[in-house]
Amino acid sequence: MTPRPPRAVPRTIREMRLARPRHRHVGAKSSGNPLREGLRLERVPDPCALVLFGATGDLAHRKVVPALYQLWRTHLLPHEFVLLAFGRRPYTDDAFRDELHAALVTYSRVQPIDERAWRQFSERIIYQRGDFDDPASYDALAARLDTLDRERGTSGNRLFYLATQPSAFAEIIAQLGRVGLDHEVHGAGWRRIIIEKPFGRDLDSAIRLNREVGKVFRERQVYRIDHYLGKETVRNLLVFRFGNGIFEPIWNRRYVDHVQITVAESIGVENRGQFYEETGASRDVLQNHLLQLLSLVAMEPPTAFEADALRNEKVKVLGAIAEMSPAEVGRNVVRGQYGPGWVAAEEVRGYRQEPEVDPESETETFVAAKLEVDDWRWAGVPFYLRTGKRLPKRATEIAIQFKAVPHRLFRDAHSDPEPNLLAIRVQPDEGILLRFSSKVPGLGLDIRPVNMDFTYGSSFNVDSPDAYETLILDALLGDQSLFTRADEVEKAWGIVTPIIDAWVAQRRPPPFPNYEAGSWGPAEADELIGRDGRRWRRI
Ligand SMILES: NC(=O)c1ccc[n+]([C@@H]2O[C@H](COP(=O)([O-])OP(=O)(O)OC[C@H]3O[C@@H](n4cnc5c(N)ncnc54)[C@H](OP(=O)(O)O)[C@@H]3O)[C@@H](O)[C@H]2O)c1
């Protein structure tokens, strides 16, 4: 095993807390000293081992390990931390560390790499060879974790991270149960598990997977990831709504005309054609990110800022969205697939020409839907959602469109005041914009909309942490607020599965491709919202 650093470094968590600044870094361009960066008071997690299944995979290299390095660099991981990388390839510890270092050089959001912090962090990375399907690998894993408790002081606390293909989730969970790695014996450490998305591919498979998870882990040990919930702007949505007195009174059917939520991507399927063929936009984005954003916008104020109080309210919102009949799917949902076109001045191929994609594929790369949250607050207010690939730009935005003023007072003005708009930009260029009408200076009466614009970058002058940093730290701290609960994931599938089923049953699918790469989707999406006398916001 790698020798410990000299004893000047504090060893117990108590010493750590006394010695290390107990701050959570929310900035980036920095020296690694959190006192000089954006700060927030925060706890440091308990000593623990994080077991990363799928450690040699894409997500581990691009997101999970850079996030852990960043947490370490900013003093947010305990001294007694071990990253136990579980993989089937024959790496030595050193060879695997070198590979992760190269990944950091490419993917870390803070460059250049702080080599001193990396050296300390890399001493905590251990490679454990094993195969998901091999029971002996889990016996060896359990024994290794016990040894690490003794040698590295990880105190029996374990976070399992399933960064693997979803088809492996059930097997890994069952094997962890078989060797007792789920057991929390009082005082002998906590056991938690992070499960990557997608969680199921329809309602039945999500229920089945929840059942498999529930055979081994209790719900309070389970952290289902939707990384959108870790984004700074999404978390700020709660502060915006419930930390300010002026918005909540107008956040309802009396004042809101409709809501639009857009998750637009300019990229195509890149090298993930095979994955996307089995997924499509409704499974990849509508079921999780879009419905999560919708539930945060539409939920009632929770009674406490605490995981279950919050998730109870989100579940109620999803429960208030009625399951659509096939006829309603035909009226309220539009799907699309991109053909060749131009994005950002670059000529790009169509979806059917992408590698690993069936040349006659009927997978949707775009979906737009009109949903109604049938409760006291929102009855009659449509929520228009849309997502797609190869749209003109990458942008995620929630737009609350308010109603027009009830009385036409300025009859002599050149034009009527436009209704107010509140746009919450989730990415990029994170911020919040409020649009209101103003008189144009001059002797006549001319009214034009103006913007009050808050951007994170200029207001706080620090970069936001990556969503994975936030979420992994929360899981290490035992905070489930930003993770999806079993019932929540099933409710979301309960909305999306009838849509997918109706498409499968449809005898005449739309003539794909039906939108050009670089456009805002098929004409039918404009008709969907246009029928109600509205139009999509130009982002
Ligand atoms: N990549 C992303 O951008 C992204 C974004 C959001 C969510 N996710 C989710 O994250 C998860 C992982 O995605 P990914 O893109 O990282 O997939 P990936 O690159 O295919 O990684 C899969 C990992 O599992 C390992 N593995 C597969 N079978 C194994 C076995 N029998 N025994 C031991 N190891 C095995 C692979 O090892 P080998 O290297 O030996 O093949 C690899 O490390 C998926 O659920 C995905 O939906 C990914």
Coordinates of C-alpha atoms and ligand atoms in Angstrom, one line a residue:
M1 CA 0.0 0.0 0.0
T2 CA 1.1 3.6 -0.6
P3 CA 2.7 5.1 2.5
R4 CA 0.8 7.8 4.4
P5 CA 1.9 11.4 4.2
P6 CA 3.9 12.6 7.2
R7 CA 2.0 12.8 10.5
A8 CA 1.8 16.6 10.4
V9 CA -1.4 16.1 8.4
P10 CA -4.4 15.6 10.7
R11 CA -5.8 12.0 10.7
T12 CA -9.1 11.9 12.4
I13 CA -12.2 13.6 11.0
R14 CA -12.3 15.7 14.2
E15 CA -8.7 16.9 13.7
M16 CA -9.6 17.5 10.0
R17 CA -12.5 19.7 10.9
L18 CA -10.4 21.7 13.3
A19 CA -7.5 21.9 10.9
R20 CA -9.2 22.4 7.6
P21 CA -11.3 25.3 6.7
R22 CA -14.9 24.0 6.7
H23 CA -15.9 25.7 3.6
R24 CA -17.4 24.6 0.4
H25 CA -15.8 26.0 -2.7
V26 CA -18.1 27.3 -5.3
G27 CA -15.5 29.0 -7.4
A28 CA -12.9 27.8 -9.8
K29 CA -10.2 30.1 -11.1
S30 CA -8.1 29.9 -8.1
S31 CA -5.2 28.8 -6.1
G32 CA -6.9 25.9 -4.3
N33 CA -7.4 28.1 -1.3
P34 CA -11.1 28.1 -0.5
L35 CA -10.8 31.1 1.6
R36 CA -9.9 33.1 -1.5
E37 CA -12.5 31.5 -3.7
G38 CA -16.3 31.6 -3.6
L39 CA -17.2 30.1 -0.2
R40 CA -20.1 28.6 1.5
L41 CA -20.1 27.0 4.9
E42 CA -20.2 23.3 4.4
R43 CA -19.5 20.1 6.3
V44 CA -16.7 17.7 5.3
P45 CA -17.9 14.1 4.8
D46 CA -17.0 11.3 7.1
P47 CA -14.0 9.1 6.3
C48 CA -15.1 6.7 3.6
A49 CA -14.3 4.5 0.6
L50 CA -16.0 5.3 -2.7
V51 CA -16.3 2.1 -4.8
L52 CA -16.5 3.1 -8.4
F53 CA -18.0 0.4 -10.7
G54 CA -17.3 1.3 -14.3
A55 CA -14.1 3.1 -13.3
T56 CA -12.5 2.6 -16.8
G57 CA -15.6 4.0 -18.5
D58 CA -16.4 7.3 -20.2
L59 CA -18.5 8.9 -17.4
A60 CA -15.9 8.0 -14.7
H61 CA -13.1 9.7 -16.7
R62 CA -15.1 12.7 -17.9
K63 CA -17.1 13.5 -14.8
V64 CA -16.8 11.4 -11.7
V65 CA -13.0 11.4 -11.2
P66 CA -12.6 15.1 -12.2
A67 CA -15.3 15.9 -9.6
L68 CA -13.6 14.0 -6.9
Y69 CA -10.3 15.6 -7.7
Q70 CA -11.9 19.0 -7.5
L71 CA -13.5 18.2 -4.2
W72 CA -10.1 17.0 -2.8
R73 CA -8.3 20.0 -4.2
T74 CA -10.7 22.3 -2.4
H75 CA -10.5 20.4 0.9
L76 CA -14.0 18.9 0.8
L77 CA -13.0 15.3 1.1
P78 CA -11.8 13.8 4.3
H79 CA -8.2 12.8 4.7
E80 CA -9.3 9.2 5.2
F81 CA -10.8 8.9 1.7
V82 CA -10.2 6.1 -0.7
L83 CA -11.4 5.8 -4.3
L84 CA -11.6 2.1 -5.0
A85 CA -11.8 1.7 -8.7
F86 CA -13.5 -1.5 -9.7
G87 CA -12.7 -2.7 -13.3
R88 CA -12.0 -5.8 -15.3
R89 CA -8.9 -4.6 -17.1
P90 CA -5.5 -5.5 -15.8
Y91 CA -4.2 -2.2 -14.4
T92 CA -1.7 -1.7 -11.6
D93 CA -2.6 1.1 -9.2
D94 CA 0.1 3.3 -10.8
A95 CA -1.0 2.6 -14.4
F96 CA -4.5 3.4 -13.6
R97 CA -3.6 6.6 -11.7
D98 CA -1.6 7.7 -14.8
E99 CA -4.6 7.2 -17.0
L100 CA -6.8 9.2 -14.7
H101 CA -4.2 12.0 -14.6
A102 CA -4.4 12.1 -18.4
A103 CA -8.2 12.3 -18.1
L104 CA -8.0 15.2 -15.7
V105 CA -5.7 17.1 -18.1
T106 CA -8.5 16.8 -20.7
Y107 CA -11.6 17.1 -18.6
S108 CA -10.9 18.9 -15.4
R109 CA -12.8 22.2 -15.3
V110 CA -9.9 23.9 -13.6
Q111 CA -6.6 24.0 -15.4
P112 CA -3.7 23.5 -15.0
I113 CA -3.9 20.5 -12.7
D114 CA -2.6 21.2 -9.2
E115 CA 0.1 18.5 -9.2
R116 CA 0.6 18.6 -5.5
A117 CA -3.2 18.1 -4.8
W118 CA -3.2 15.4 -7.5
R119 CA -0.3 13.5 -5.8
Q120 CA -2.1 13.5 -2.5
F121 CA -5.4 12.5 -4.2
S122 CA -3.8 9.8 -6.3
E123 CA -2.4 8.1 -3.2
R124 CA -6.0 7.4 -2.4
I125 CA -6.8 5.7 -5.6
I126 CA -6.7 2.0 -5.6
Y127 CA -7.5 -0.3 -8.5
Q128 CA -9.4 -3.5 -7.7
R129 CA -9.7 -6.0 -10.5
G130 CA -13.0 -7.7 -10.9
D131 CA -15.9 -8.6 -13.2
F132 CA -19.5 -7.7 -12.6
D133 CA -20.6 -11.2 -13.3
D134 CA -18.1 -13.0 -11.1
P135 CA -19.2 -13.6 -7.5
A136 CA -15.6 -14.1 -6.3
S137 CA -14.9 -10.5 -7.3
Y138 CA -17.4 -9.2 -4.7
D139 CA -15.9 -11.5 -2.0
A140 CA -12.5 -10.0 -2.8
L141 CA -14.1 -6.5 -2.8
A142 CA -15.6 -7.0 0.6
A143 CA -12.3 -8.2 2.0
R144 CA -10.4 -5.3 0.5
L145 CA -12.8 -2.8 2.0
D146 CA -12.3 -4.3 5.4
T147 CA -8.5 -4.1 5.0
L148 CA -8.9 -0.5 3.9
D149 CA -10.9 0.3 7.0
R150 CA -7.9 -0.9 9.1
E151 CA -5.1 0.5 7.0
R152 CA -6.6 3.8 5.8
G153 CA -9.2 4.6 8.5
T154 CA -12.2 4.6 6.2
S155 CA -14.4 3.6 9.2
G156 CA -16.7 1.2 7.4
N157 CA -18.4 4.0 5.4
R158 CA -18.9 3.0 1.8
L159 CA -20.4 4.8 -1.2
F160 CA -21.0 2.5 -4.2
Y161 CA -21.2 4.3 -7.5
L162 CA -22.7 2.5 -10.4
A163 CA -21.2 4.3 -13.4
T164 CA -21.9 1.3 -15.6
Q165 CA -24.3 0.3 -18.4
P166 CA -27.8 0.1 -16.9
S167 CA -28.1 -3.6 -17.7
A168 CA -25.4 -4.3 -15.0
F169 CA -27.2 -2.4 -12.2
A170 CA -29.4 -5.3 -10.9
E171 CA -26.5 -7.8 -10.9
I172 CA -24.1 -5.6 -9.1
I173 CA -26.7 -4.7 -6.5
A174 CA -27.6 -8.3 -5.9
Q175 CA -24.0 -9.3 -5.5
L176 CA -23.4 -6.4 -3.0
G177 CA -26.3 -7.8 -1.1
R178 CA -25.0 -11.3 -1.2
V179 CA -21.7 -10.4 0.4
G180 CA -23.4 -8.1 2.9
L181 CA -22.0 -4.8 1.7
D182 CA -25.4 -3.2 2.1
H183 CA -25.6 -3.8 5.8
E184 CA -25.4 -0.9 8.1
V185 CA -24.6 -2.1 11.5
H186 CA -25.1 0.6 14.1
G187 CA -21.9 2.5 14.7
A188 CA -20.0 0.5 12.1
G189 CA -20.5 2.9 9.2
W190 CA -23.0 3.9 6.6
R191 CA -23.6 2.2 3.2
R192 CA -25.0 4.2 0.3
I193 CA -25.4 3.6 -3.4
I194 CA -25.4 6.1 -6.4
I195 CA -27.2 4.8 -9.4
E196 CA -26.7 6.5 -12.8
K197 CA -29.4 7.4 -15.2
P198 CA -31.3 6.0 -17.0
F199 CA -33.2 4.3 -14.3
G200 CA -35.3 1.9 -16.3
R201 CA -36.5 2.3 -19.9
D202 CA -40.2 2.4 -19.2
L203 CA -42.6 2.1 -16.3
D204 CA -42.4 -1.7 -15.9
S205 CA -38.6 -1.9 -16.0
A206 CA -38.3 1.0 -13.5
I207 CA -40.6 -0.8 -11.2
R208 CA -38.6 -4.0 -11.6
L209 CA -35.3 -2.2 -11.0
N210 CA -36.8 -0.4 -7.9
R211 CA -37.8 -3.8 -6.6
E212 CA -34.3 -5.3 -7.1
V213 CA -32.8 -2.2 -5.4
G214 CA -35.3 -2.5 -2.6
K215 CA -34.4 -6.2 -1.9
V216 CA -30.9 -5.1 -0.9
F217 CA -30.9 -1.4 0.0
R218 CA -33.3 0.8 2.0
E219 CA -34.6 3.9 0.2
R220 CA -32.6 6.1 2.5
Q221 CA -29.4 4.5 1.2
V222 CA -30.3 5.0 -2.5
Y223 CA -29.2 8.0 -4.6
R224 CA -30.6 8.0 -8.1
I225 CA -28.8 10.6 -10.2
D226 CA -30.2 13.1 -12.5
H227 CA -27.3 15.5 -12.9
Y228 CA -29.6 18.4 -13.9
L229 CA -30.6 18.6 -10.2
G230 CA -27.0 19.3 -9.3
K231 CA -26.7 22.3 -11.6
E232 CA -26.3 25.6 -9.7
T233 CA -29.2 27.4 -11.5
V234 CA -31.6 24.5 -10.8
R235 CA -30.7 24.6 -7.1
N236 CA -31.1 28.3 -7.2
L237 CA -34.6 27.9 -8.5
L238 CA -35.7 26.8 -5.0
V239 CA -34.0 29.8 -3.5
F240 CA -35.5 32.1 -6.1
R241 CA -39.0 30.8 -5.5
F242 CA -39.0 30.3 -1.7
G243 CA -36.3 32.7 -0.6
N244 CA -38.0 35.7 -2.1
G245 CA -41.4 37.0 -1.1
I246 CA -42.4 38.7 -4.3
F247 CA -42.6 35.8 -6.8
E248 CA -44.7 33.1 -5.0
P249 CA -47.9 35.2 -4.8
I250 CA -47.9 35.4 -8.6
W251 CA -46.7 31.9 -9.3
N252 CA -50.0 30.4 -10.3
R253 CA -52.9 30.2 -12.7
R254 CA -54.2 33.7 -12.0
Y255 CA -51.0 35.4 -13.3
V256 CA -49.1 32.8 -15.4
D257 CA -50.3 32.3 -18.9
H258 CA -48.1 29.3 -19.7
V259 CA -44.6 27.9 -19.0
Q260 CA -42.0 26.8 -21.6
I261 CA -39.1 24.5 -20.8
T262 CA -36.4 24.0 -23.4
V263 CA -33.5 21.6 -23.3
A264 CA -31.7 22.2 -26.6
E265 CA -28.5 20.6 -27.7
S266 CA -26.5 21.6 -30.8
I267 CA -24.6 18.4 -30.9
G268 CA -25.7 15.2 -32.6
V269 CA -25.3 11.7 -31.1
E270 CA -21.5 11.9 -31.4
N271 CA -20.1 8.5 -30.9
R272 CA -23.1 7.2 -28.9
G273 CA -25.2 6.1 -31.9
Q274 CA -26.0 2.7 -30.5
F275 CA -26.9 4.0 -27.1
Y276 CA -29.2 6.7 -28.7
E277 CA -30.9 4.2 -31.0
E278 CA -32.3 2.5 -27.9
T279 CA -33.0 5.6 -26.1
G280 CA -34.3 8.6 -28.1
A281 CA -35.1 12.1 -26.8
S282 CA -38.1 11.1 -24.7
R283 CA -36.2 8.6 -22.6
D284 CA -32.9 10.5 -22.6
V285 CA -34.3 13.9 -21.6
L286 CA -38.1 14.2 -21.3
Q287 CA -38.5 11.5 -18.7
N288 CA -35.8 12.9 -16.4
H289 CA -34.4 16.4 -17.0
L290 CA -37.5 18.0 -18.4
L291 CA -39.9 16.5 -15.9
Q292 CA -37.5 17.3 -13.0
L293 CA -37.4 20.9 -14.1
L294 CA -41.2 21.0 -14.5
S295 CA -41.7 19.6 -11.0
L296 CA -39.4 22.1 -9.4
V297 CA -41.2 25.0 -11.2
A298 CA -44.7 23.7 -10.3
M299 CA -44.3 22.3 -6.8
E300 CA -45.8 23.7 -3.7
P301 CA -43.5 25.1 -1.0
P302 CA -42.1 22.2 1.0
T303 CA -42.6 22.3 4.8
A304 CA -38.8 22.0 5.3
F305 CA -35.7 22.2 3.2
E306 CA -35.1 18.5 3.6
A307 CA -35.0 15.6 1.2
D308 CA -38.3 14.0 1.7
A309 CA -40.3 17.1 2.2
L310 CA -39.0 18.4 -1.1
R311 CA -39.5 15.1 -2.9
N312 CA -43.0 14.7 -1.6
E313 CA -44.0 18.0 -3.3
K314 CA -42.3 17.0 -6.6
V315 CA -44.1 13.7 -6.6
K316 CA -47.4 15.4 -6.1
V317 CA -46.8 17.5 -9.2
L318 CA -45.9 14.5 -11.3
G319 CA -49.0 12.8 -9.9
A320 CA -51.1 15.7 -11.1
I321 CA -50.1 15.2 -14.8
A322 CA -52.6 12.9 -16.3
E323 CA -51.6 9.9 -18.3
M324 CA -52.3 10.5 -22.0
S325 CA -54.5 8.4 -24.2
P326 CA -53.1 7.5 -27.7
A327 CA -55.4 10.2 -29.2
E328 CA -54.1 12.8 -26.7
V329 CA -50.5 11.8 -27.5
G330 CA -51.4 12.5 -31.2
R331 CA -52.7 16.0 -30.3
N332 CA -50.2 17.0 -27.6
V333 CA -46.9 15.4 -28.4
V334 CA -44.6 15.9 -31.5
R335 CA -41.6 13.9 -32.3
G336 CA -38.9 14.6 -34.8
Q337 CA -35.6 13.4 -36.2
Y338 CA -32.9 15.6 -37.8
G339 CA -31.8 15.3 -41.3
P340 CA -28.6 16.8 -42.7
G341 CA -28.1 20.6 -42.3
W342 CA -25.9 23.3 -40.9
V343 CA -25.1 23.9 -37.3
A344 CA -22.7 26.8 -36.2
A345 CA -21.6 27.3 -39.8
E346 CA -20.6 23.6 -40.1
E347 CA -22.3 21.1 -42.5
V348 CA -23.5 18.1 -40.5
R349 CA -25.0 14.8 -41.5
G350 CA -28.5 13.6 -40.6
Y351 CA -29.3 11.2 -37.8
R352 CA -29.7 8.2 -40.1
Q353 CA -26.2 8.8 -41.4
E354 CA -24.6 8.8 -38.0
P355 CA -22.3 5.8 -37.1
E356 CA -24.1 2.9 -35.5
V357 CA -27.5 4.2 -36.5
D358 CA -30.0 2.3 -38.6
P359 CA -30.4 4.0 -42.0
E360 CA -34.1 3.7 -41.5
S361 CA -34.2 4.5 -37.8
E362 CA -37.4 5.7 -36.3
T363 CA -35.8 6.9 -33.1
E364 CA -36.8 10.5 -32.2
T365 CA -34.1 13.1 -31.7
F366 CA -36.6 15.8 -30.9
V367 CA -39.8 15.8 -28.8
A368 CA -42.2 18.6 -27.8
A369 CA -45.1 18.1 -25.5
K370 CA -47.9 20.0 -24.0
L371 CA -48.6 18.9 -20.4
E372 CA -51.2 20.1 -17.8
V373 CA -50.6 20.0 -14.1
D374 CA -54.1 19.4 -12.9
D375 CA -54.1 20.9 -9.5
W376 CA -55.4 24.0 -7.7
R377 CA -52.4 26.2 -8.5
W378 CA -52.0 25.3 -12.2
A379 CA -55.3 24.1 -13.6
G380 CA -55.6 25.4 -17.2
V381 CA -52.0 26.6 -17.5
P382 CA -50.1 24.6 -20.2
F383 CA -46.6 23.5 -19.8
Y384 CA -44.8 23.3 -23.1
L385 CA -41.7 21.2 -23.0
R386 CA -39.2 20.6 -25.9
T387 CA -35.9 19.0 -26.3
G388 CA -33.8 18.0 -29.3
K389 CA -30.4 17.4 -30.8
R390 CA -28.9 19.4 -33.6
L391 CA -30.9 22.5 -32.7
P392 CA -29.3 25.8 -33.4
K393 CA -27.7 26.2 -30.0
R394 CA -27.1 24.5 -26.7
A395 CA -29.5 26.2 -24.2
T396 CA -31.6 25.1 -21.3
E397 CA -34.2 27.5 -20.2
I398 CA -37.4 27.8 -18.2
A399 CA -39.7 30.6 -19.3
I400 CA -42.6 31.7 -17.2
Q401 CA -44.9 33.7 -19.5
F402 CA -47.2 35.9 -17.5
K403 CA -50.7 37.1 -18.6
A404 CA -51.3 40.3 -20.3
V405 CA -52.5 43.2 -18.2
P406 CA -56.3 43.0 -17.8
H407 CA -57.1 46.5 -19.0
R408 CA -55.9 48.3 -22.1
L409 CA -54.9 51.6 -20.7
F410 CA -52.4 53.0 -23.2
R411 CA -54.7 53.2 -26.2
D412 CA -52.7 55.9 -27.8
A413 CA -49.4 54.0 -27.6
H414 CA -47.9 52.7 -30.8
S415 CA -48.2 49.2 -29.5
D416 CA -49.7 47.4 -26.5
P417 CA -47.4 46.4 -23.6
E418 CA -46.1 42.9 -24.0
P419 CA -46.9 40.5 -21.2
N420 CA -44.1 40.0 -18.6
L421 CA -41.7 37.2 -18.9
L422 CA -39.3 35.5 -16.5
A423 CA -36.6 33.4 -18.1
I424 CA -34.4 31.2 -16.0
R425 CA -31.3 30.2 -18.0
V426 CA -30.0 26.9 -16.7
Q427 CA -27.2 26.7 -19.2
P428 CA -25.1 28.2 -20.6
D429 CA -24.7 31.8 -19.4
E430 CA -26.6 30.9 -16.2
G431 CA -28.9 33.6 -14.9
I432 CA -32.4 35.0 -14.6
L433 CA -34.1 37.6 -16.8
L434 CA -37.2 39.6 -16.1
R435 CA -38.8 41.3 -19.0
F436 CA -41.2 44.2 -18.4
S437 CA -42.6 47.1 -20.4
S438 CA -41.1 50.5 -20.4
K439 CA -41.9 53.8 -22.0
V440 CA -39.4 54.8 -24.6
P441 CA -37.9 58.2 -23.8
G442 CA -39.5 61.0 -25.9
L443 CA -42.6 63.1 -26.3
G444 CA -44.8 60.4 -27.7
L445 CA -46.0 57.3 -26.1
D446 CA -44.1 54.4 -27.3
I447 CA -43.9 51.2 -25.1
R448 CA -41.2 48.6 -25.5
P449 CA -40.1 45.6 -23.5
V450 CA -36.8 45.9 -21.5
N451 CA -34.8 43.3 -19.6
M452 CA -33.6 43.1 -16.1
D453 CA -30.9 40.5 -16.3
F454 CA -29.0 38.7 -13.6
T455 CA -26.0 36.6 -14.6
Y456 CA -24.1 34.4 -12.2
G457 CA -20.8 35.2 -13.8
S458 CA -21.0 39.0 -13.3
S459 CA -22.8 39.0 -9.9
F460 CA -20.6 36.5 -8.1
N461 CA -17.5 36.4 -10.2
V462 CA -16.9 32.7 -9.5
D463 CA -17.5 29.7 -11.6
S464 CA -20.2 27.3 -10.5
P465 CA -19.2 23.8 -9.4
D466 CA -19.9 21.0 -11.8
A467 CA -23.2 19.2 -11.0
Y468 CA -21.2 16.0 -10.2
E469 CA -19.2 17.8 -7.6
T470 CA -22.4 18.9 -5.9
L471 CA -24.1 15.6 -6.1
I472 CA -21.2 13.4 -5.1
L473 CA -20.5 15.6 -2.1
D474 CA -24.2 15.5 -1.1
A475 CA -24.2 11.7 -1.3
L476 CA -21.1 11.6 0.9
L477 CA -22.8 13.8 3.3
G478 CA -26.0 11.8 3.2
D479 CA -28.3 14.5 1.7
Q480 CA -30.8 13.0 -0.7
S481 CA -32.5 16.2 -1.6
L482 CA -31.2 16.4 -5.2
F483 CA -31.7 12.7 -5.9
T484 CA -34.7 11.1 -7.3
R485 CA -36.8 8.9 -5.1
A486 CA -38.3 5.5 -6.2
D487 CA -41.9 6.8 -6.4
E488 CA -40.7 9.9 -8.3
V489 CA -39.0 8.0 -11.0
E490 CA -42.0 5.7 -11.4
K491 CA -44.4 8.7 -11.7
A492 CA -42.2 10.2 -14.4
W493 CA -42.2 7.0 -16.3
G494 CA -45.9 6.8 -15.8
I495 CA -46.1 10.0 -17.9
V496 CA -43.6 9.1 -20.6
T497 CA -44.4 5.4 -21.1
P498 CA -47.9 5.9 -22.6
I499 CA -46.3 8.4 -25.1
I500 CA -43.7 5.8 -26.2
D501 CA -46.4 3.1 -26.3
A502 CA -48.7 5.2 -28.4
W503 CA -45.8 5.8 -30.9
V504 CA -45.0 2.1 -31.1
A505 CA -48.7 1.3 -31.7
Q506 CA -49.0 4.0 -34.4
R507 CA -49.4 2.5 -37.8
R508 CA -48.0 5.5 -39.6
P509 CA -45.0 7.1 -38.0
P510 CA -44.1 10.6 -39.1
P511 CA -41.9 10.8 -42.2
F512 CA -38.4 11.0 -40.7
P513 CA -36.3 13.0 -41.0
N514 CA -38.7 15.9 -40.4
Y515 CA -36.4 18.7 -39.4
E516 CA -33.1 20.0 -40.7
A517 CA -30.1 20.0 -38.4
G518 CA -29.6 23.6 -37.3
S519 CA -33.4 24.4 -37.2
W520 CA -35.6 24.5 -34.1
G521 CA -37.3 21.2 -34.8
P522 CA -40.2 20.1 -37.0
A523 CA -43.0 22.5 -38.1
E524 CA -45.5 20.4 -36.1
A525 CA -43.8 21.6 -32.9
D526 CA -44.7 25.2 -33.9
E527 CA -48.2 24.1 -34.8
L528 CA -48.6 22.4 -31.4
I529 CA -48.1 25.6 -29.5
G530 CA -49.5 27.8 -32.4
R531 CA -52.9 26.1 -32.0
D532 CA -53.2 27.7 -28.6
G533 CA -52.3 31.2 -30.0
R534 CA -48.7 31.0 -28.6
R535 CA -45.3 30.5 -30.0
W536 CA -42.0 29.1 -28.8
R537 CA -39.6 31.7 -27.3
R538 CA -36.7 32.5 -29.5
I539 CA -33.7 31.7 -27.3
Ligands
LIG1 N1 -21.0 9.0 -20.6 C1 -21.8 10.0 -20.3 O1 -21.6 11.1 -20.8 C2 -23.0 9.7 -19.4 C3 -23.8 10.8 -19.1 C4 -24.9 10.6 -18.2 C5 -25.1 9.3 -17.7 N2 -24.3 8.3 -18.1 C6 -24.6 7.0 -17.6 O2 -23.4 6.5 -16.9 C7 -23.3 5.1 -17.1 C8 -22.0 4.8 -17.7 O3 -21.9 5.3 -19.0 P1 -20.5 5.4 -19.7 O4 -20.7 6.2 -20.9 O5 -19.4 5.7 -18.8 O6 -20.4 3.8 -20.2 P2 -19.1 3.1 -20.7 O7 -18.0 4.0 -21.1 O8 -19.5 2.0 -21.6 O9 -18.5 2.4 -19.3 C9 -19.0 1.2 -18.8 C10 -18.0 0.7 -17.8 O10 -18.5 -0.5 -17.2 C11 -17.4 -1.5 -17.3 N3 -17.9 -2.8 -17.5 C12 -18.8 -3.3 -18.4 N4 -19.0 -4.6 -18.2 C13 -18.2 -5.0 -17.2 C14 -18.0 -6.2 -16.5 N5 -18.7 -7.3 -16.8 N6 -17.2 -6.2 -15.5 C15 -16.5 -5.1 -15.1 N7 -16.6 -3.9 -15.7 C16 -17.5 -3.8 -16.7 C17 -16.6 -1.0 -18.5 O11 -15.4 -1.6 -18.5 P3 -14.4 -1.8 -19.8 O12 -13.7 -0.4 -19.8 O13 -13.5 -2.9 -19.4 O14 -15.3 -2.0 -20.9 C18 -16.6 0.5 -18.3 O15 -15.7 0.8 -17.3 C19 -24.5 4.7 -17.9 O16 -25.6 4.3 -17.1 C20 -24.8 6.0 -18.7 O17 -26.2 6.0 -19.1 C21 -23.2 8.5 -18.9

